[in-house]
Tab-separated table of C-alpha atoms in Angstrom:
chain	number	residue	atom	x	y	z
A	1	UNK	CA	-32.207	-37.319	10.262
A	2	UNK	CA	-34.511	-34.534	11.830
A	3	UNK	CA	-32.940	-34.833	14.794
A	4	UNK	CA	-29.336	-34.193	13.700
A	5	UNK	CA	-30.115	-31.424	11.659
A	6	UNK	CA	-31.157	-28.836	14.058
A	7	UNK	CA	-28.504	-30.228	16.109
A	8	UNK	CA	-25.678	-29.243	13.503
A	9	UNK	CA	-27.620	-25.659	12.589
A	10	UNK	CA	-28.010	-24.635	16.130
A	11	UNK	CA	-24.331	-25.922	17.213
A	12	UNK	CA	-22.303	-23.028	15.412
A	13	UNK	CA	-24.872	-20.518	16.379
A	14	UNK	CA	-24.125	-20.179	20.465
A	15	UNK	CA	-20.557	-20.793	19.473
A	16	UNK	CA	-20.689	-17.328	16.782
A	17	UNK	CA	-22.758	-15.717	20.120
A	18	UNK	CA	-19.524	-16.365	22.315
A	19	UNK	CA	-16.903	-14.804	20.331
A	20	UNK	CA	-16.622	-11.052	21.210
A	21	UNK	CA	-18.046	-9.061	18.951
A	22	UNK	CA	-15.688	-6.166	17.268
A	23	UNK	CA	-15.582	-3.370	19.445
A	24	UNK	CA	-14.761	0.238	17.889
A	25	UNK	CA	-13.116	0.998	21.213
A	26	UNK	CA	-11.071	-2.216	20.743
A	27	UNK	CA	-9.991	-1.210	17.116
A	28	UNK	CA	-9.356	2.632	18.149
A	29	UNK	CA	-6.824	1.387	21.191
A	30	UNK	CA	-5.067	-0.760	18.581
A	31	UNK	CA	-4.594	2.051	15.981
A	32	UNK	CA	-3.539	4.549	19.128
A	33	UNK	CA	-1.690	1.212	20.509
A	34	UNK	CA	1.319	2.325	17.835
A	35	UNK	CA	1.028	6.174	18.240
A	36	UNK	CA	1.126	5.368	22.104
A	37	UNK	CA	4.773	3.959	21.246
A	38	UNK	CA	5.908	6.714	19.796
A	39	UNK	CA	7.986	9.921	20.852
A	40	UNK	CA	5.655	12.145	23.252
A	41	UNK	CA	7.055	15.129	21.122
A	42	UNK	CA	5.993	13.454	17.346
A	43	UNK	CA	2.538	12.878	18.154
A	44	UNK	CA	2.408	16.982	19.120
A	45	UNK	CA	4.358	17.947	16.300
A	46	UNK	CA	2.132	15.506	14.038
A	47	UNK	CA	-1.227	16.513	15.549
A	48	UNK	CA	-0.120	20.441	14.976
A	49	UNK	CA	0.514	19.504	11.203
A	50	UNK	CA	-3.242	19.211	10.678
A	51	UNK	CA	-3.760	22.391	12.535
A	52	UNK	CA	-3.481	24.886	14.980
A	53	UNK	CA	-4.878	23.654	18.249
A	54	UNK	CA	-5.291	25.702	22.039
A	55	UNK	CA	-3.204	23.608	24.576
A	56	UNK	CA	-6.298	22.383	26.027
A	57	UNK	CA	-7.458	21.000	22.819
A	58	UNK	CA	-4.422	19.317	21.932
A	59	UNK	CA	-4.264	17.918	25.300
A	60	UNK	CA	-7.545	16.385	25.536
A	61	UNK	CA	-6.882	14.333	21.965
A	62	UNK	CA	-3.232	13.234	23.195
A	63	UNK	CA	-5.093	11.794	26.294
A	64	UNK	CA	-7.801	10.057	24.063
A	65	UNK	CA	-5.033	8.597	22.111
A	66	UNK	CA	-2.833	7.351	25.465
A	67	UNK	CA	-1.229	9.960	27.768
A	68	UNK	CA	1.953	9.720	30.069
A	69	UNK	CA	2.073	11.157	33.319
A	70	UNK	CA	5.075	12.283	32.541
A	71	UNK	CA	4.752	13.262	29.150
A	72	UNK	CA	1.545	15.311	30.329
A	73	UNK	CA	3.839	17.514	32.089
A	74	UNK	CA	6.536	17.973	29.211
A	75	UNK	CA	4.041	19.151	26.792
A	76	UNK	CA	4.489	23.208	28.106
A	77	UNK	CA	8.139	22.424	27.639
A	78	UNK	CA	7.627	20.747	24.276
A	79	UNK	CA	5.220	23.210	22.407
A	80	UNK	CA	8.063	26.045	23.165
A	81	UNK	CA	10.093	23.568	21.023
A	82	UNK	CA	8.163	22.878	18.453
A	83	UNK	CA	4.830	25.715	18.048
A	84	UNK	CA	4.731	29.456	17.683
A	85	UNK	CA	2.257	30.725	19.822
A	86	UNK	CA	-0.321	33.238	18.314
A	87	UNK	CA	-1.543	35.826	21.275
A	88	UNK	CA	-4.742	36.516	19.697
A	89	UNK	CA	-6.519	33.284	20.345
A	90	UNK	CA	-3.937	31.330	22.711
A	91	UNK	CA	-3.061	28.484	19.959
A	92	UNK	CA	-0.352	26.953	18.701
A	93	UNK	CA	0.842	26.214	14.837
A	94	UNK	CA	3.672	23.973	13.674
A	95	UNK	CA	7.325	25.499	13.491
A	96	UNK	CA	7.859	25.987	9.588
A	97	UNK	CA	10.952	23.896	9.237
A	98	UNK	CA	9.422	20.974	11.032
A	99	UNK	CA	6.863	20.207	8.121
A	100	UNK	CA	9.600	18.293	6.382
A	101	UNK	CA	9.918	15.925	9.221
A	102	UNK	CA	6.225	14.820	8.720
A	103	UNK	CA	5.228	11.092	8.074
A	104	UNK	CA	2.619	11.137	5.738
A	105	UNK	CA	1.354	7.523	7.418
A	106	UNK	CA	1.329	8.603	10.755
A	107	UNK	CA	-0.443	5.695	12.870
A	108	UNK	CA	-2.805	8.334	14.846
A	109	UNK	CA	-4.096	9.784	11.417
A	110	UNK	CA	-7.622	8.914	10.429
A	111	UNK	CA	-7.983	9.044	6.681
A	112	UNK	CA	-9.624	12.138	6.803
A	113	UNK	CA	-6.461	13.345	8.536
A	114	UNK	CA	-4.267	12.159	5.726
A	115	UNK	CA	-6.469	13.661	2.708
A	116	UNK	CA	-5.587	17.087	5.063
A	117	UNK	CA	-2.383	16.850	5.752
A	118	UNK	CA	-1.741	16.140	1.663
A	119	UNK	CA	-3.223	19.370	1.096
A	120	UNK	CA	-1.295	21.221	3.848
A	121	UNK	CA	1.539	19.390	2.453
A	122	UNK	CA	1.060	20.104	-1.378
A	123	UNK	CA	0.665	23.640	-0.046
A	124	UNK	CA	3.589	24.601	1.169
A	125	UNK	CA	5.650	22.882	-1.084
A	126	UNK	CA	3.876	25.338	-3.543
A	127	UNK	CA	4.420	28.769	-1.649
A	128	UNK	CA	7.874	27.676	-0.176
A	129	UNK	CA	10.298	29.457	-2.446
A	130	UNK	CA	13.709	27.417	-1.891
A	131	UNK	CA	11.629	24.064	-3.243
A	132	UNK	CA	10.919	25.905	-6.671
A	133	UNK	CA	13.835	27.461	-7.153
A	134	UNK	CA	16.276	24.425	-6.781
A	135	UNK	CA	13.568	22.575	-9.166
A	136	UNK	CA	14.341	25.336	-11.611
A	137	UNK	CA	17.690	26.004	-11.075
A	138	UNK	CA	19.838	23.452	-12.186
A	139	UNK	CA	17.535	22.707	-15.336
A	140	UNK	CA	17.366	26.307	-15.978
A	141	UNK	CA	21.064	26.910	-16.075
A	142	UNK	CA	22.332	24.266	-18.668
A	143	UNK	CA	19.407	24.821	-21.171
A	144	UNK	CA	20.218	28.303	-21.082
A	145	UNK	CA	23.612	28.105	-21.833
A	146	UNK	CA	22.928	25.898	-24.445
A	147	UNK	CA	20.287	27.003	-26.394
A	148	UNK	CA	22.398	30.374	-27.407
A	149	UNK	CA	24.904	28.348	-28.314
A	150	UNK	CA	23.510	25.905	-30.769
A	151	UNK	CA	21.957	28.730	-33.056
């Protein structure tokens, strides 16, 4: 009996040594894996959500998160699409109207991202005027005409 116990204790222990442990590099390429996939010109527009960002910047994180050649080369072409630029310190900042378009569960977003982008988010919903005045609006209108008229 002594002899087959060590046997059976040290058996699963080489075999747990063999598997690969879990490499944060591994797990980062699989979360970038799906923002990879996506549109060259989402991942900008999503990155510039969170804030503004010098083209340098903003080119160094797109190639830690999985870079085309091609894409590389479309990003001059893109950021005139989608940024303003401010002169004073050479970055860019998210077109207004393209905050709408935002995925809240963007793959490339870290959690700390998302907590950011909620407040960004919750922001300009609150200083945008069109989104309280067509909350108002409508409610506004009826109750109005009502309450005169039932007194």
């Amino acid at each position: 009996e002594d002899v087959t116990a060590p046997q059976s204790s040290a058996d699963p222990v080489p075999e747990r040594k063999r598997t690969t442990p879990l490499n944060p590099a591994t797990i980062v390429r699989r979360i970038f894996r799906g923002v990879s996939r996506r549109p060259f010109r989402d991942r900008v527009i999503h990155l510039l959500a969170l804030r503004n960002y010098k083209k340098p910047e903003l080119l160094a994180r797109l190639q830690r998160d999985g870079v085309l050649a091609k894409d590389r080369d479309s990003l001059g072409k893109i950021l005139q699409q989608v940024a303003n630029l401010n002169a004073k310190d050479n970055s860019f900042s998210l077109k207004e109207y393209l905050f709408k378009d935002i995925q809240k569960d963007w793959p490339g977003y870290s959690e700390t991202e998302r907590q950011t982008l909620q407040l960004i988010l919750s922001g300009k919903a609150a200083s945008s005027p069109n989104a309280t005045s067509t909350k108002h609006s409508p409610s506004q209108g009826p109750s109005d005409r009502d309450g005169p008229s039932r007194t």
